[in-house]
Coordinates of N, CA and C in Angstrom, one line a residue:
Chain F
Q1 N -20.1 -151.4 80.4 CA -19.4 -150.4 79.6 C -18.1 -151.0 79.1
L2 N -17.9 -151.0 77.8 CA -16.7 -151.5 77.2 C -15.5 -150.6 77.6
Q3 N -14.4 -151.2 78.0 CA -13.2 -150.5 78.3 C -12.0 -151.2 77.7
L4 N -11.0 -150.4 77.3 CA -9.8 -151.0 76.7 C -8.6 -150.4 77.5
Q5 N -7.6 -151.2 77.7 CA -6.4 -150.8 78.4 C -5.1 -151.3 77.8
E6 N -4.3 -150.3 77.4 CA -3.0 -150.7 76.8 C -2.0 -151.0 77.9
S7 N -1.1 -151.9 77.6 CA 0.0 -152.2 78.5 C 1.3 -152.7 77.7
G8 N 2.4 -152.4 78.3 CA 3.7 -152.8 77.7 C 4.8 -151.9 78.1
P9 N 6.0 -152.2 77.7 CA 7.2 -151.3 78.1 C 7.0 -149.9 77.6
G10 N 7.5 -149.0 78.4 CA 7.4 -147.6 78.0 C 8.7 -147.1 77.3
L11 N 9.7 -147.9 77.3 CA 11.0 -147.6 76.7 C 11.5 -148.8 75.9
V12 N 11.8 -148.5 74.6 CA 12.3 -149.5 73.7 C 13.6 -149.0 73.0
E13 N 14.6 -149.9 72.9 CA 15.8 -149.5 72.3 C 15.7 -149.5 70.8
P14 N 16.4 -148.6 70.1 CA 16.4 -148.5 68.6 C 16.7 -149.9 68.1
S15 N 16.1 -150.2 67.0 CA 16.3 -151.5 66.2 C 15.6 -152.7 66.9
E16 N 15.0 -152.5 68.1 CA 14.3 -153.6 68.7 C 12.9 -153.6 68.3
T17 N 12.1 -154.5 68.9 CA 10.7 -154.7 68.6 C 9.8 -154.1 69.7
L18 N 8.9 -153.3 69.4 CA 7.9 -152.7 70.3 C 6.8 -153.7 70.4
S19 N 6.4 -154.0 71.7 CA 5.3 -154.9 71.9 C 4.3 -154.4 72.9
L20 N 3.1 -154.3 72.5 CA 2.0 -153.8 73.4 C 0.8 -154.7 73.3
T21 N 0.0 -154.7 74.4 CA -1.2 -155.5 74.5 C -2.3 -154.6 74.9
C22 N -3.5 -154.9 74.3 CA -4.7 -154.2 74.7 C -5.7 -155.2 75.3
T23 N -6.0 -155.0 76.5 CA -7.0 -155.8 77.2 C -8.4 -155.2 77.2
V24 N -9.3 -156.0 76.7 CA -10.7 -155.5 76.6 C -11.5 -156.1 77.8
S25 N -12.3 -155.2 78.4 CA -13.1 -155.6 79.5 C -14.5 -155.0 79.3
G26 N -15.5 -155.7 79.9 CA -16.9 -155.2 79.7 C -17.5 -155.7 78.4
G27 N -16.9 -156.5 77.7 CA -17.4 -157.0 76.4 C -16.5 -158.1 75.8
S28 N -16.9 -158.8 74.9 CA -16.1 -159.9 74.3 C -15.4 -159.4 73.0
I29 N -14.2 -159.8 72.9 CA -13.4 -159.4 71.7 C -13.8 -160.3 70.6
S30 N -14.6 -161.3 70.8 CA -15.1 -162.2 69.8 C -16.4 -161.8 69.2
N31 N -16.9 -160.7 69.6 CA -18.1 -160.1 69.0 C -17.9 -159.9 67.5
S32 N -18.8 -160.6 66.8 CA -18.6 -160.5 65.3 C -18.9 -159.2 64.6
S33 N -19.4 -158.3 65.4 CA -19.7 -157.0 64.8 C -18.6 -156.0 64.7
Y34 N -17.5 -156.3 65.4 CA -16.4 -155.3 65.5 C -15.0 -155.9 65.0
Y35 N -14.2 -154.9 64.6 CA -12.8 -155.1 64.5 C -12.1 -154.4 65.7
W36 N -10.8 -154.6 65.8 CA -10.1 -154.0 66.9 C -8.8 -153.4 66.3
A37 N -8.4 -152.2 66.8 CA -7.4 -151.4 66.1 C -6.3 -150.8 67.0
W38 N -5.2 -150.5 66.3 CA -4.1 -149.7 67.0 C -4.0 -148.4 66.2
I39 N -3.8 -147.4 66.9 CA -3.6 -146.0 66.4 C -2.4 -145.4 67.2
R40 N -1.6 -144.6 66.6 CA -0.6 -143.9 67.4 C -0.5 -142.4 67.1
Q41 N 0.1 -141.7 68.0 CA 0.2 -140.2 67.9 C 1.5 -139.8 68.5
P42 N 2.5 -139.4 67.6 CA 3.7 -138.9 68.0 C 3.5 -137.6 68.8
P43 N 4.4 -137.3 69.8 CA 4.2 -136.1 70.6 C 4.0 -134.9 69.8
G44 N 2.9 -134.2 70.1 CA 2.6 -132.9 69.4 C 2.1 -133.1 68.0
K45 N 1.9 -134.3 67.5 CA 1.5 -134.5 66.1 C 0.1 -135.2 66.0
G46 N -0.3 -135.5 64.8 CA -1.6 -136.1 64.6 C -1.6 -137.6 64.7
L47 N -2.8 -138.1 64.5 CA -3.1 -139.5 64.6 C -2.8 -140.3 63.4
E48 N -2.3 -141.6 63.6 CA -2.0 -142.5 62.5 C -2.6 -143.8 62.7
W49 N -3.4 -144.3 61.8 CA -3.9 -145.7 62.0 C -2.8 -146.7 61.6
I50 N -2.6 -147.6 62.6 CA -1.6 -148.6 62.4 C -2.1 -149.9 61.7
G51 N -3.3 -150.4 62.2 CA -3.8 -151.6 61.6 C -5.0 -152.0 62.5
S52 N -5.7 -153.1 61.9 CA -6.9 -153.6 62.5 C -6.9 -155.1 62.5
I53 N -7.7 -155.7 63.4 CA -7.8 -157.2 63.4 C -9.2 -157.6 63.8
Y54 N -9.6 -158.7 63.2 CA -10.9 -159.3 63.5 C -10.6 -160.5 64.4
H55 N -11.6 -160.9 65.2 CA -11.4 -161.9 66.2 C -10.9 -163.3 65.6
I56 N -11.1 -163.5 64.4 CA -10.6 -164.8 63.8 C -9.2 -164.6 63.3
G57 N -8.7 -163.4 63.4 CA -7.3 -163.2 63.1 C -7.0 -162.5 61.8
R58 N -8.1 -162.1 61.1 CA -7.9 -161.4 59.8 C -7.4 -160.0 60.1
T59 N -6.3 -159.6 59.4 CA -5.7 -158.3 59.7 C -5.6 -157.4 58.5
Y60 N -5.5 -156.1 58.8 CA -5.3 -155.1 57.8 C -4.4 -154.1 58.3
Y61 N -3.3 -153.7 57.6 CA -2.3 -152.8 58.1 C -2.2 -151.6 57.2
N62 N -1.7 -150.5 57.8 CA -1.4 -149.3 57.1 C -0.2 -149.6 56.1
P63 N -0.4 -149.3 54.9 CA 0.7 -149.7 53.9 C 2.0 -149.1 54.3
S64 N 2.1 -148.0 54.9 CA 3.4 -147.4 55.2 C 4.1 -148.1 56.4
L65 N 3.4 -148.9 57.1 CA 4.0 -149.7 58.2 C 3.9 -151.2 58.1
K66 N 3.3 -151.6 57.0 CA 3.0 -153.0 56.8 C 4.2 -154.0 57.0
S67 N 5.3 -153.5 56.5 CA 6.5 -154.4 56.6 C 7.0 -154.6 58.0
R68 N 6.6 -153.8 58.9 CA 7.2 -153.9 60.3 C 6.1 -154.3 61.3
V69 N 4.8 -154.4 60.9 CA 3.8 -154.5 61.9 C 3.2 -155.9 61.9
T70 N 2.9 -156.4 63.1 CA 2.1 -157.6 63.3 C 1.1 -157.4 64.4
I71 N -0.2 -157.6 64.1 CA -1.2 -157.5 65.1 C -1.8 -158.9 65.2
S72 N -2.0 -159.4 66.5 CA -2.6 -160.7 66.8 C -3.6 -160.6 67.8
V73 N -4.4 -161.6 67.9 CA -5.5 -161.6 68.9 C -5.5 -162.9 69.7
D74 N -5.9 -162.8 71.0 CA -6.0 -164.0 71.8 C -7.4 -163.9 72.5
T75 N -8.3 -164.6 71.9 CA -9.7 -164.6 72.4 C -9.9 -165.2 73.8
S76 N -9.0 -166.1 74.1 CA -9.1 -166.7 75.5 C -8.7 -165.7 76.6
K77 N -7.9 -164.8 76.2 CA -7.5 -163.7 77.2 C -8.2 -162.4 76.9
N78 N -9.1 -162.4 75.9 CA -9.8 -161.2 75.6 C -8.9 -160.0 75.3
H79 N -7.8 -160.2 74.6 CA -6.9 -159.2 74.3 C -6.3 -159.3 72.9
F80 N -5.8 -158.2 72.4 CA -5.1 -158.2 71.2 C -3.8 -157.5 71.3
S81 N -2.8 -157.7 70.4 CA -1.5 -157.3 70.6 C -0.9 -156.6 69.4
L82 N 0.1 -155.8 69.6 CA 0.8 -155.1 68.5 C 2.3 -155.4 68.6
K83 N 2.9 -155.7 67.5 CA 4.4 -155.8 67.5 C 4.9 -154.9 66.3
L84 N 5.8 -154.0 66.6 CA 6.4 -153.2 65.6 C 7.9 -153.4 65.6
S85 N 8.4 -153.9 64.6 CA 9.9 -154.2 64.6 C 10.8 -153.1 64.1
S86 N 12.0 -153.2 64.3 CA 13.1 -152.3 63.8 C 12.7 -150.9 64.1
V87 N 12.4 -150.6 65.4 CA 11.9 -149.2 65.7 C 13.1 -148.2 65.7
T88 N 12.7 -147.0 65.4 CA 13.6 -145.8 65.5 C 12.9 -144.7 66.3
A89 N 13.6 -143.6 66.5 CA 13.0 -142.5 67.2 C 11.7 -142.0 66.7
A90 N 11.5 -142.2 65.4 CA 10.3 -141.8 64.7 C 9.1 -142.6 65.2
D91 N 9.3 -143.7 65.8 CA 8.2 -144.5 66.3 C 7.8 -144.1 67.7
T92 N 8.5 -143.2 68.3 CA 8.1 -142.7 69.6 C 6.7 -142.0 69.5
A93 N 5.8 -142.5 70.3 CA 4.4 -142.0 70.2 C 3.6 -142.5 71.4
V94 N 2.4 -141.9 71.5 CA 1.4 -142.5 72.4 C 0.6 -143.5 71.5
Y95 N 0.6 -144.7 72.0 CA -0.1 -145.8 71.2 C -1.5 -146.1 71.9
Y96 N -2.5 -146.0 71.0 CA -3.9 -146.2 71.5 C -4.4 -147.5 70.9
C97 N -5.2 -148.2 71.6 CA -6.0 -149.3 71.0 C -7.5 -148.8 71.1
A98 N -8.3 -149.3 70.2 CA -9.7 -148.9 70.1 C -10.5 -150.0 69.4
R99 N -11.8 -150.0 69.7 CA -12.7 -150.8 68.9 C -13.1 -150.1 67.6
L100 N -13.0 -150.9 66.5 CA -13.4 -150.3 65.2 C -14.9 -150.8 65.0
R101 N -15.7 -149.8 65.0 CA -17.2 -150.1 64.9 C -17.6 -149.5 63.6
G102 N -17.7 -150.3 62.6 CA -18.0 -149.8 61.2 C -16.7 -149.1 60.8
S103 N -16.8 -147.8 60.6 CA -15.6 -147.1 60.2 C -15.1 -146.1 61.3
R104 N -15.7 -146.2 62.5 CA -15.3 -145.3 63.5 C -14.7 -146.0 64.7
F105 N -13.7 -145.3 65.3 CA -13.0 -145.9 66.5 C -13.7 -145.4 67.7
D106 N -14.3 -146.4 68.4 CA -15.1 -146.1 69.6 C -15.4 -147.3 70.4
P107 N -15.0 -147.4 71.7 CA -14.2 -146.4 72.4 C -12.7 -146.6 72.2
W108 N -11.9 -145.7 72.8 CA -10.5 -145.8 72.8 C -9.9 -146.1 74.2
G109 N -8.7 -146.7 74.2 CA -8.0 -146.9 75.5 C -7.5 -145.5 75.9
Q110 N -6.9 -145.4 77.0 CA -6.3 -144.2 77.5 C -5.0 -143.8 76.8
G111 N -4.4 -144.8 76.2 CA -3.1 -144.6 75.5 C -1.9 -144.9 76.4
T112 N -0.8 -145.3 75.8 CA 0.4 -145.5 76.5 C 1.6 -144.9 75.7
L113 N 2.4 -144.2 76.4 CA 3.6 -143.5 75.7 C 4.7 -144.5 75.6
V114 N 5.2 -144.7 74.4 CA 6.4 -145.6 74.1 C 7.5 -144.7 73.6
T115 N 8.6 -144.7 74.2 CA 9.7 -143.9 73.8 C 10.8 -144.8 73.3
V116 N 11.3 -144.5 72.1 CA 12.4 -145.3 71.5 C 13.7 -144.5 71.8
S117 N 14.6 -145.1 72.6 CA 15.8 -144.5 73.0 C 16.7 -145.5 73.6
S118 N 18.0 -145.2 73.4 CA 19.0 -146.1 74.0 C 19.4 -145.6 75.4
Chain V
Q1 N -1.2 -144.2 50.9 CA -2.3 -143.3 51.2 C -1.8 -142.1 51.9
S2 N -2.3 -140.9 51.6 CA -1.9 -139.6 52.2 C -2.9 -139.2 53.2
A3 N -2.4 -138.5 54.2 CA -3.2 -137.9 55.3 C -4.2 -136.9 54.6
L4 N -5.4 -136.9 55.2 CA -6.4 -135.9 54.8 C -5.9 -134.5 55.2
T5 N -6.4 -133.5 54.5 CA -5.9 -132.1 54.8 C -6.9 -131.3 55.6
Q6 N -6.5 -130.9 56.8 CA -7.3 -130.0 57.7 C -6.5 -128.7 57.9
P7 N -7.2 -127.6 58.2 CA -6.5 -126.4 58.6 C -5.9 -126.6 59.9
P8 N -4.7 -126.0 60.2 CA -4.1 -126.2 61.5 C -4.9 -125.6 62.6
S9 N -5.6 -124.6 62.4 CA -6.3 -123.9 63.5 C -7.6 -123.3 63.0
A10 N -8.5 -123.1 64.0 CA -9.8 -122.5 63.8 C -10.1 -121.8 65.1
S11 N -11.0 -120.8 65.0 CA -11.4 -120.1 66.2 C -12.7 -119.5 66.1
G12 N -13.3 -119.2 67.3 CA -14.6 -118.5 67.3 C -14.9 -118.1 68.7
S13 N -15.8 -117.1 68.8 CA -16.2 -116.6 70.2 C -17.3 -117.5 70.7
P14 N -17.5 -117.5 72.0 CA -18.6 -118.2 72.6 C -20.0 -117.9 71.9
G15 N -20.7 -118.9 71.6 CA -22.0 -118.7 71.0 C -22.0 -118.7 69.5
Q16 N -20.8 -118.4 68.9 CA -20.7 -118.4 67.4 C -20.6 -119.9 66.9
S17 N -20.6 -119.9 65.5 CA -20.4 -121.2 64.9 C -19.1 -121.2 64.2
V18 N -18.5 -122.4 64.1 CA -17.2 -122.5 63.4 C -17.3 -123.8 62.6
T19 N -16.7 -123.8 61.4 CA -16.7 -125.0 60.5 C -15.2 -125.4 60.2
I20 N -14.9 -126.7 60.4 CA -13.6 -127.2 60.1 C -13.7 -128.1 58.9
S21 N -12.8 -127.9 57.9 CA -12.9 -128.7 56.7 C -11.9 -129.9 56.8
C22 N -12.1 -130.9 55.9 CA -11.3 -132.1 55.8 C -11.3 -132.5 54.4
T23 N -10.2 -132.3 53.7 CA -10.2 -132.5 52.2 C -9.3 -133.8 51.9
G24 N -9.9 -134.6 51.1 CA -9.3 -135.8 50.7 C -9.3 -136.0 49.2
T25 N -9.6 -137.2 48.7 CA -9.6 -137.4 47.3 C -10.9 -138.3 47.0
S26 N -11.0 -138.7 45.8 CA -12.1 -139.6 45.4 C -11.9 -141.0 45.9
R27 N -10.6 -141.3 46.3 CA -10.3 -142.6 46.8 C -10.6 -142.7 48.3
D28 N -10.9 -141.7 49.0 CA -11.2 -141.7 50.4 C -12.5 -140.9 50.7
V29 N -12.4 -139.7 51.1 CA -13.5 -138.9 51.5 C -14.6 -138.9 50.4
G30 N -14.2 -138.6 49.2 CA -15.2 -138.5 48.1 C -15.8 -139.8 47.6
G31 N -15.1 -140.9 48.0 CA -15.6 -142.2 47.5 C -16.5 -143.0 48.4
Y32 N -16.6 -142.6 49.7 CA -17.4 -143.3 50.6 C -18.0 -142.4 51.6
N33 N -19.1 -142.7 52.2 CA -19.8 -141.9 53.2 C -19.4 -142.5 54.6
Y34 N -18.1 -142.6 54.8 CA -17.5 -143.1 56.0 C -16.5 -142.2 56.6
V35 N -16.9 -140.9 56.8 CA -16.1 -139.9 57.5 C -16.5 -139.8 58.9
S36 N -15.5 -139.8 59.8 CA -15.7 -139.6 61.2 C -14.9 -138.4 61.7
W37 N -15.4 -137.8 62.8 CA -14.7 -136.7 63.4 C -14.5 -137.0 64.9
Y38 N -13.3 -136.7 65.4 CA -12.9 -137.0 66.8 C -12.5 -135.7 67.5
Q39 N -12.8 -135.6 68.7 CA -12.4 -134.5 69.6 C -11.4 -135.0 70.6
Q40 N -10.3 -134.3 70.7 CA -9.2 -134.7 71.7 C -8.8 -133.5 72.5
H41 N -9.1 -133.6 73.8 CA -8.6 -132.6 74.8 C -7.2 -133.0 75.2
P42 N -6.4 -132.0 75.6 CA -5.0 -132.3 76.0 C -4.8 -133.4 77.0
G43 N -3.9 -134.3 76.6 CA -3.6 -135.5 77.5 C -4.7 -136.5 77.5
K44 N -5.7 -136.4 76.7 CA -6.8 -137.4 76.7 C -6.9 -138.2 75.4
A45 N -7.6 -139.3 75.5 CA -7.8 -140.0 74.2 C -8.9 -139.4 73.4
P46 N -8.8 -139.5 72.1 CA -9.8 -138.9 71.2 C -11.2 -139.6 71.5
Q47 N -12.2 -138.8 71.2 CA -13.6 -139.3 71.3 C -14.4 -139.0 70.1
V48 N -15.1 -140.0 69.6 CA -15.9 -139.8 68.3 C -17.0 -138.8 68.5
M49 N -17.2 -137.8 67.6 CA -18.2 -136.9 67.7 C -19.2 -137.0 66.6
I50 N -18.7 -137.4 65.4 CA -19.6 -137.7 64.2 C -19.0 -138.9 63.5
Y51 N -19.9 -139.7 63.0 CA -19.5 -140.9 62.2 C -20.4 -141.0 60.9
E52 N -19.9 -141.7 59.9 CA -20.7 -141.8 58.7 C -21.2 -140.4 58.2
V53 N -20.3 -139.5 58.1 CA -20.4 -138.1 57.6 C -21.2 -137.2 58.6
S54 N -22.4 -137.7 59.0 CA -23.3 -136.8 59.7 C -24.1 -137.4 60.9
K55 N -23.7 -138.6 61.3 CA -24.4 -139.2 62.4 C -23.7 -138.9 63.7
R56 N -24.6 -138.6 64.7 CA -24.0 -138.3 66.1 C -24.2 -139.5 67.0
P57 N -23.2 -139.9 67.7 CA -23.3 -141.0 68.7 C -24.2 -140.4 69.9
S58 N -24.8 -141.3 70.6 CA -25.6 -140.8 71.7 C -24.7 -140.1 72.7
G59 N -25.2 -139.1 73.3 CA -24.4 -138.3 74.2 C -23.6 -137.1 73.7
V60 N -23.5 -137.1 72.3 CA -22.8 -135.9 71.7 C -23.9 -134.8 71.5
P61 N -23.6 -133.6 71.9 CA -24.6 -132.5 71.8 C -24.9 -132.3 70.3
D62 N -26.1 -131.9 70.1 CA -26.6 -131.6 68.7 C -26.0 -130.3 68.1
R63 N -25.1 -129.6 68.9 CA -24.4 -128.5 68.4 C -23.3 -128.9 67.4
F64 N -23.0 -130.2 67.4 CA -22.0 -130.8 66.5 C -22.7 -131.4 65.3
S65 N -22.3 -131.0 64.1 CA -22.9 -131.6 62.9 C -21.9 -131.8 61.8
G66 N -22.1 -132.7 61.0 CA -21.2 -133.0 59.9 C -21.9 -133.1 58.5
S67 N -21.1 -132.8 57.5 CA -21.6 -132.8 56.1 C -20.4 -133.2 55.2
K68 N -20.8 -133.4 53.9 CA -19.8 -133.7 52.9 C -20.2 -133.2 51.6
S69 N -19.3 -132.6 50.8 CA -19.5 -132.2 49.4 C -18.3 -132.6 48.6
G70 N -18.5 -133.5 47.7 CA -17.3 -134.0 46.9 C -16.3 -134.6 47.7
N71 N -15.1 -134.1 47.6 CA -13.9 -134.7 48.4 C -13.7 -134.0 49.7
T72 N -14.6 -133.1 50.1 CA -14.4 -132.4 51.3 C -15.5 -132.6 52.3
A73 N -15.1 -133.0 53.5 CA -16.1 -133.1 54.6 C -15.9 -132.0 55.6
S74 N -17.0 -131.7 56.3 CA -16.9 -130.5 57.2 C -17.6 -130.9 58.6
L75 N -17.0 -130.3 59.6 CA -17.6 -130.4 61.0 C -17.9 -129.0 61.4
T76 N -19.2 -128.8 61.8 CA -19.6 -127.5 62.2 C -20.0 -127.6 63.7
V77 N -19.4 -126.7 64.5 CA -19.8 -126.6 65.9 C -20.6 -125.3 66.1
S78 N -21.8 -125.4 66.5 CA -22.7 -124.2 66.7 C -22.7 -123.9 68.1
G79 N -23.0 -122.6 68.4 CA -23.2 -122.2 69.8 C -21.9 -122.6 70.6
L80 N -20.8 -122.2 70.1 CA -19.5 -122.5 70.7 C -19.5 -122.3 72.3
Q81 N -18.9 -123.3 72.9 CA -18.8 -123.3 74.4 C -17.3 -123.5 74.7
A82 N -16.9 -123.0 75.9 CA -15.5 -123.1 76.3 C -15.0 -124.5 76.2
E83 N -15.8 -125.5 76.6 CA -15.4 -126.9 76.6 C -15.2 -127.5 75.2
D84 N -15.6 -126.7 74.2 CA -15.3 -127.2 72.8 C -13.9 -127.0 72.4
E85 N -13.1 -126.2 73.1 CA -11.8 -126.0 72.8 C -11.0 -127.3 72.9
A86 N -10.4 -127.7 71.8 CA -9.8 -129.0 71.7 C -9.2 -129.2 70.3
D87 N -8.5 -130.3 70.1 CA -8.1 -130.7 68.7 C -9.1 -131.6 68.1
Y88 N -9.3 -131.4 66.8 CA -10.3 -132.2 66.1 C -9.7 -132.8 64.9
Y89 N -10.0 -134.1 64.8 CA -9.4 -134.9 63.7 C -10.5 -135.6 62.9
C90 N -10.3 -135.6 61.6 CA -11.3 -136.3 60.7 C -10.6 -137.6 60.3
S91 N -11.4 -138.6 60.0 CA -10.8 -139.8 59.4 C -11.8 -140.3 58.3
S92 N -11.3 -141.1 57.4 CA -12.1 -141.6 56.4 C -11.7 -143.0 56.0
Y93 N -12.6 -143.8 55.6 CA -12.3 -145.1 55.0 C -11.7 -144.8 53.6
A94 N -10.6 -145.6 53.3 CA -9.9 -145.3 52.1 C -9.8 -146.5 51.2
G95 N -10.7 -147.4 51.3 CA -10.8 -148.6 50.4 C -9.8 -149.7 50.9
S96 N -10.1 -150.9 50.5 CA -9.2 -152.0 50.8 C -9.0 -152.1 52.3
N97 N -10.0 -151.8 53.1 CA -9.9 -151.9 54.6 C -8.9 -151.0 55.2
N98 N -8.5 -149.9 54.5 CA -7.6 -149.0 55.0 C -8.4 -147.8 55.6
L99 N -7.8 -147.1 56.6 CA -8.3 -145.9 57.2 C -7.3 -144.8 57.2
V100 N -7.7 -143.6 57.1 CA -6.7 -142.5 57.1 C -7.3 -141.3 57.9
F101 N -6.4 -140.7 58.6 CA -6.7 -139.5 59.4 C -6.3 -138.2 58.8
G102 N -6.9 -137.1 59.2 CA -6.5 -135.8 58.9 C -5.4 -135.4 59.8
G103 N -4.7 -134.3 59.5 CA -3.6 -133.8 60.3 C -4.0 -133.1 61.6
G104 N -5.3 -132.8 61.7 CA -5.8 -132.2 63.0 C -6.0 -130.7 62.9
T105 N -7.0 -130.2 63.6 CA -7.2 -128.8 63.7 C -7.4 -128.4 65.2
K106 N -6.7 -127.4 65.6 CA -6.8 -126.9 66.9 C -7.9 -125.8 67.0
L107 N -8.9 -126.1 67.7 CA -10.0 -125.1 67.8 C -9.9 -124.3 69.1
T108 N -9.8 -123.0 68.9 CA -9.7 -122.1 70.1 C -11.0 -121.3 70.2
V109 N -11.5 -121.3 71.5 CA -12.7 -120.5 71.8 C -12.2 -119.2 72.4
L110 N -12.4 -118.1 71.7 CA -11.8 -116.8 72.1 C -12.4 -116.2 73.3

C-alpha cells in the first residue's frame, strides 16, 4: 500500500525559505503513470495546489506561487521536495504531499503544519 | 486562476440526500471532465470520493455520486449517515497542467 510522509521544520522565520520533503514508501516514485504534488491548507481555510513534479524532473506550479516555489525529485531516495522562498505569515499552513493520479490526488500524506513566525 | 465556487455549508438529516455544487468556468470545470471531490474529516488528510466527474474509487460507498452540467459540477450524497459529516472540496483540471480547488463546503448531518 502506497504511503507518503511529509517531513521538515515546523517553524520558519519570515523572509526565510520553507523546505519540506515527502518520502514515498510502498511504491516507486519513478512509476511513469504518476505525478507527485504538494498542496497546502491554511488553518481553517481551503486547499491550494502548490505544484506537481514528474520523476524525470518536469514541474508545473500554481501561477500565484510560481515565483517562489521549487519542487525537486530524488529518485534514488524515493522522495520529492518543496522549497518556498521569502515566506510570510500567509504561508502558515498544513502542507500535504500526494500522488497525482490523472487529475486526482490519491493518496495523501498525513500533512505537516508549518508556522511562519519569528 | 481563481478558486472554484462552493457553498460554505450544506446540511441534511440522516437518510436524506444532499447535493453540493462546484461552479467554475469554461477554462476549468466546463472545459474538461476532470473534476474530483474530496472528503476531509477534522484533523485528517483529504480523501478522494469522486474523480473524472462521476467515477468512484474502490471502497467509496455508492451513496456518493457526481455529475456535471456546463460549468457546474455536483456531488450528491444519498442516504446520509453521521459519518458523512465532513468538509468537501472539489477540484478541477484548469488547463496547462494546472489544478484548482473549490473553497470547500461543510456538510452537517442534523
